[in-house]
Short mmCIF file of C-alpha atoms and ligand atoms in Angstrom, two decimals:
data_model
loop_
_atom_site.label_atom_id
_atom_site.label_comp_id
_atom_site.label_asym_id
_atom_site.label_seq_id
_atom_site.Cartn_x
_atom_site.Cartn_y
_atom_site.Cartn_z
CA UNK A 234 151.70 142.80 105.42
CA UNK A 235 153.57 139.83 104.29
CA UNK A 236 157.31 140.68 105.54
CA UNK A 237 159.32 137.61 106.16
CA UNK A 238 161.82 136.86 108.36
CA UNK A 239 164.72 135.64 107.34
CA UNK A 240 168.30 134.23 108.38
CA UNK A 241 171.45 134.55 107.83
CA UNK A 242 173.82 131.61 108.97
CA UNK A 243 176.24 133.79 111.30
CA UNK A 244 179.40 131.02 111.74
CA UNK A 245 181.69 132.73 109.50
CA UNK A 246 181.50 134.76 105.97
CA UNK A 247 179.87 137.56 104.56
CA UNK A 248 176.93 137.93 107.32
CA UNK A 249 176.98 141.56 107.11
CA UNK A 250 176.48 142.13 103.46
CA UNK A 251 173.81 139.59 103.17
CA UNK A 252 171.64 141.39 106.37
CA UNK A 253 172.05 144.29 104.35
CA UNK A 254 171.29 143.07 101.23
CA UNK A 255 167.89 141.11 102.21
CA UNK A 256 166.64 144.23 104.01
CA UNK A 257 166.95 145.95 101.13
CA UNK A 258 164.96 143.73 99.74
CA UNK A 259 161.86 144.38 102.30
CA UNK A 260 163.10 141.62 104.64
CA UNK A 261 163.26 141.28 108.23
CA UNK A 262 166.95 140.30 108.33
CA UNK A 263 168.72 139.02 111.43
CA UNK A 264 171.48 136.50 112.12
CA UNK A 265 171.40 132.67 113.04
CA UNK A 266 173.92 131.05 114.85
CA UNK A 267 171.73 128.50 117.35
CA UNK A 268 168.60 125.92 116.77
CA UNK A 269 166.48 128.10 118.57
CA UNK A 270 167.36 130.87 116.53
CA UNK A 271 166.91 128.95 113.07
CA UNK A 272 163.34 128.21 114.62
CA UNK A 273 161.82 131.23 114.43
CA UNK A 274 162.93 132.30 110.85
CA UNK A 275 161.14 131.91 107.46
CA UNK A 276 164.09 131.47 105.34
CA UNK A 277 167.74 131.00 105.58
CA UNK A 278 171.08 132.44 103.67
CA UNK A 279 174.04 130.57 103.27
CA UNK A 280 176.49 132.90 103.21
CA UNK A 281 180.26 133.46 100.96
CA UNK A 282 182.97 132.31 103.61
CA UNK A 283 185.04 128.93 103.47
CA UNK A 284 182.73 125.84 103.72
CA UNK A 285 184.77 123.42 105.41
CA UNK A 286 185.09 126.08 108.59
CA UNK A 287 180.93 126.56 108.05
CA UNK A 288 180.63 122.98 108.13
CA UNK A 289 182.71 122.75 110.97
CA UNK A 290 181.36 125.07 113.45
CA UNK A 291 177.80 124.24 112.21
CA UNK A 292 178.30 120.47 113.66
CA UNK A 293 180.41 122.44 116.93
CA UNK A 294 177.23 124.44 117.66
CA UNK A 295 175.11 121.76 117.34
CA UNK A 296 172.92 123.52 114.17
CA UNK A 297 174.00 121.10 111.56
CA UNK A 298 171.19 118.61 111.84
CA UNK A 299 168.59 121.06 112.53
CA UNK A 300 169.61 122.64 109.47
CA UNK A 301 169.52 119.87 107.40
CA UNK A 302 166.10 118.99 108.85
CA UNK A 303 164.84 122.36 108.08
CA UNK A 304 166.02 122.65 104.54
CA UNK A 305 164.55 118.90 104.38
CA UNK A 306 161.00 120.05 105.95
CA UNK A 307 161.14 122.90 102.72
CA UNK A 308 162.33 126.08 104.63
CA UNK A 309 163.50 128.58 101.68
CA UNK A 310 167.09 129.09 101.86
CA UNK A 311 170.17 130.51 99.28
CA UNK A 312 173.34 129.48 99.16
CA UNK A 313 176.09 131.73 97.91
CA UNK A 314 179.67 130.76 96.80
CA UNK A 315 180.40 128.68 100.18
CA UNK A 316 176.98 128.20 100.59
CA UNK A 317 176.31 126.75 97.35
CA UNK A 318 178.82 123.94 98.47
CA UNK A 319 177.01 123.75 101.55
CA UNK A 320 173.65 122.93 99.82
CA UNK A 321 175.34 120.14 97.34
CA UNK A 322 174.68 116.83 97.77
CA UNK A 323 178.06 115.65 96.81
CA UNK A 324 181.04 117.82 96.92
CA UNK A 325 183.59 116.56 93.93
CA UNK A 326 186.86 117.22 96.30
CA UNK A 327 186.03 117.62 100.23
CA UNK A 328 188.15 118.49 102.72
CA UNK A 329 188.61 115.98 105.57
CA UNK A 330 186.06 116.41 108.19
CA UNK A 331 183.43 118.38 105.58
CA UNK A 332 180.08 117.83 105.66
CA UNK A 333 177.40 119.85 104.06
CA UNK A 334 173.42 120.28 104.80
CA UNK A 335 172.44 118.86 101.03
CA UNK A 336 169.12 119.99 99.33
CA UNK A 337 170.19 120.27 95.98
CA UNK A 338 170.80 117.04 93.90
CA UNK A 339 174.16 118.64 92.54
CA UNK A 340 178.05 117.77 92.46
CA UNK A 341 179.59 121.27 93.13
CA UNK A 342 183.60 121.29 92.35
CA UNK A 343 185.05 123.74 94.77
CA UNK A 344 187.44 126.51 93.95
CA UNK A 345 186.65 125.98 89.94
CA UNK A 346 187.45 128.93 89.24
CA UNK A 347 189.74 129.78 91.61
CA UNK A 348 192.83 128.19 90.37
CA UNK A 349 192.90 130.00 87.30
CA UNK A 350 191.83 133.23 88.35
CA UNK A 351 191.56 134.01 92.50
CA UNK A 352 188.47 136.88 91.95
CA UNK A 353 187.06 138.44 88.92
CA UNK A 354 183.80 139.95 87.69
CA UNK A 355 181.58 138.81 85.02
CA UNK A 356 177.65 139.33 83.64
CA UNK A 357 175.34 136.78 84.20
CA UNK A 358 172.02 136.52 83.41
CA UNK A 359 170.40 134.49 85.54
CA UNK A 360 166.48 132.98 84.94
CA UNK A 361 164.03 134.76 86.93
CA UNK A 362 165.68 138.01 87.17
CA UNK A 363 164.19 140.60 84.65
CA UNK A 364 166.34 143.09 83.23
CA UNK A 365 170.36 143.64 82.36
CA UNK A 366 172.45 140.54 83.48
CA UNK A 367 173.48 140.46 87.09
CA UNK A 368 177.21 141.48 87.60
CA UNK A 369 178.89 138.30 89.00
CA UNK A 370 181.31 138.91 91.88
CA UNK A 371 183.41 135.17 91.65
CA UNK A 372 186.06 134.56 94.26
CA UNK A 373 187.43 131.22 94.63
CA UNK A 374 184.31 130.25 93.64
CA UNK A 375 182.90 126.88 93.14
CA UNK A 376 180.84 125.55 90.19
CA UNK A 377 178.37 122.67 89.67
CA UNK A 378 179.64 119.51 88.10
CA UNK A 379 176.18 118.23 86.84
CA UNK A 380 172.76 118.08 88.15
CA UNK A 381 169.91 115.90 88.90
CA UNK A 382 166.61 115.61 86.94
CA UNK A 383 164.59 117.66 89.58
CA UNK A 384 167.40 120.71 89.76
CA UNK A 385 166.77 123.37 87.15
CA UNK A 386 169.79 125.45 85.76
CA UNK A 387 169.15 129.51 86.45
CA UNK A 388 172.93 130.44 85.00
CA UNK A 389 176.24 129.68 83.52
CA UNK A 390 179.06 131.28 82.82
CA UNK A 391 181.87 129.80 79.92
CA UNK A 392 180.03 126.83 79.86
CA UNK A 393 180.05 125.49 83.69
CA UNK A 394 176.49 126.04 85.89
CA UNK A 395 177.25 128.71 88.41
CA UNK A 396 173.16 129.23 89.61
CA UNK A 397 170.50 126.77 90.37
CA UNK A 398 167.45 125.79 91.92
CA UNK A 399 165.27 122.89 93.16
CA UNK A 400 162.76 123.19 94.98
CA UNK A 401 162.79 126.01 97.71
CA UNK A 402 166.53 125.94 97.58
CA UNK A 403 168.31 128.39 95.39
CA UNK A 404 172.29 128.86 95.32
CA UNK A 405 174.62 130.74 92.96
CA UNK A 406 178.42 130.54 92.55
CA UNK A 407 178.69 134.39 92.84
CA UNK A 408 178.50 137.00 95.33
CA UNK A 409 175.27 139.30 95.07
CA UNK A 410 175.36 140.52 98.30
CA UNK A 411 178.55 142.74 97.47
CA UNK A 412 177.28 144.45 94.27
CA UNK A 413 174.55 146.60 95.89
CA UNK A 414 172.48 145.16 92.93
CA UNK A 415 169.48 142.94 95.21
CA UNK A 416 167.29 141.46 92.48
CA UNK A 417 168.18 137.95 93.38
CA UNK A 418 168.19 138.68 96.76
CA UNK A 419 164.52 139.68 95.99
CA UNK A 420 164.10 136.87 94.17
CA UNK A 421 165.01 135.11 97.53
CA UNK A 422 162.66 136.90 99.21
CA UNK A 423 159.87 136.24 97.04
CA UNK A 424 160.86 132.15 97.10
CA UNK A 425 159.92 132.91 101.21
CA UNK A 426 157.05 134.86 100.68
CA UNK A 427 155.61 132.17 98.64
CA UNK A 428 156.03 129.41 100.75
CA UNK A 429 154.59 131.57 103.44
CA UNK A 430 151.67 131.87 101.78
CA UNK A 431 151.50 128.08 100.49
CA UNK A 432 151.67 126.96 104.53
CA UNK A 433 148.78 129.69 105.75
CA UNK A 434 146.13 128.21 102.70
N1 LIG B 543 186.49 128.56 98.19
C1 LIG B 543 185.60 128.71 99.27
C2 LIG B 543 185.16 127.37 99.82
O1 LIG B 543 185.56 126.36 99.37
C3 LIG B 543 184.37 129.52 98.85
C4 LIG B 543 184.75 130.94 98.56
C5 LIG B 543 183.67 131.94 98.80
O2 LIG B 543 182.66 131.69 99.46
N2 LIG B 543 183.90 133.14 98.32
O3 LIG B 543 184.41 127.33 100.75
#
């Protein structure tokens, strides 16, 4: 059996949907909110919320650093919507007293979307997910700027990158915990699997 375990960062967001979502997936799903807990997990989501009150109570529990030396050290881990900011580099318009983890060489504008439209749904198709085009649940969502030379482009949607990867780390602009649709969540899980496997050779 090769069943990972992984977390879900439990400060504030959409915890609940992504627990669901990743055992649906064949994970072992639980949630993170302390170092010790982010220790014993093969993976990591980065869930929808608001990522300046993430980043906020990630430095007030003291799991900041050790999750930006985890991510660092190549722990798997997906970023959705305000977890997508949280894995940017550079954010294009910060809030005072925002920080993020970093992993993906990125600039991620927040609220992109937002301003013209608060939520709406759209089909993506996203690289590395076989079949019809994921439906894309966007609320005040972000999207990247640009990206570096090392982060590949999975999606876009009218012409601005809303899913990438580099690396272990994977993030998308969109919601797919709330669609009951868990094909990138399995994607996810496979990312964890793999790099499972990679550390036991
Ligand atoms: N606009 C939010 C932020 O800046 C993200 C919204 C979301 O996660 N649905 O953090």
């Amino acid at each position: 059996m090769n069943t990972p375990v992984i977390g879900v960062l439990a400060l504030q967001g959409d915890v609940r949907e992504h627990l669901v979502a990743l055992a649906a997936a064949d994970a072992v799903a639980r949630p993170v909110r302390r170092p010790e807990e982010l220790a014993e997990v093969d993976g990591l989501v980065l869930p929808g919320g608001e990522s300046t009150t993430i980043s906020k109570l990630a430095v007030l529990f003291g799991v900041m650093e050790p999750l930006r030396a985890r991510v660092r050290g190549g722990m798997p881990v997906y970023g959705t919507c305000a977890g997508m900011i949280m894995l940017a580099d550079k954010i294009l318009d910060p809030r005072s007293g925002q920080e993020t983890i970093g992993g993906i060489d990125m600039i991620v504008r927040r609220n992109a979307f937002g301003r013209q439209n608060e939520s709406f749904e759209a089909a993506v198709d996203v690289r590395g997910v076989e079949g019809d085009p994921v439906e894309g649940v966007f609320i005040r969502a972000p999207w990247v700027e640009s990206v570096g030379a090392e982060t590949e482009v999975l999606a876009e949607h009218g012409g601005h990158i809303v899913a990438v990867r580099q690396g272990n780390a994977l993030a998308t602009s969109f919601h797919p915990e709330l669609t009951g649709d868990h094909r990138v969540h399995s994607l996810f899980v496979d990312m964890v699997r793999a790099s499972r496997t990679a550390e036991s050779l």
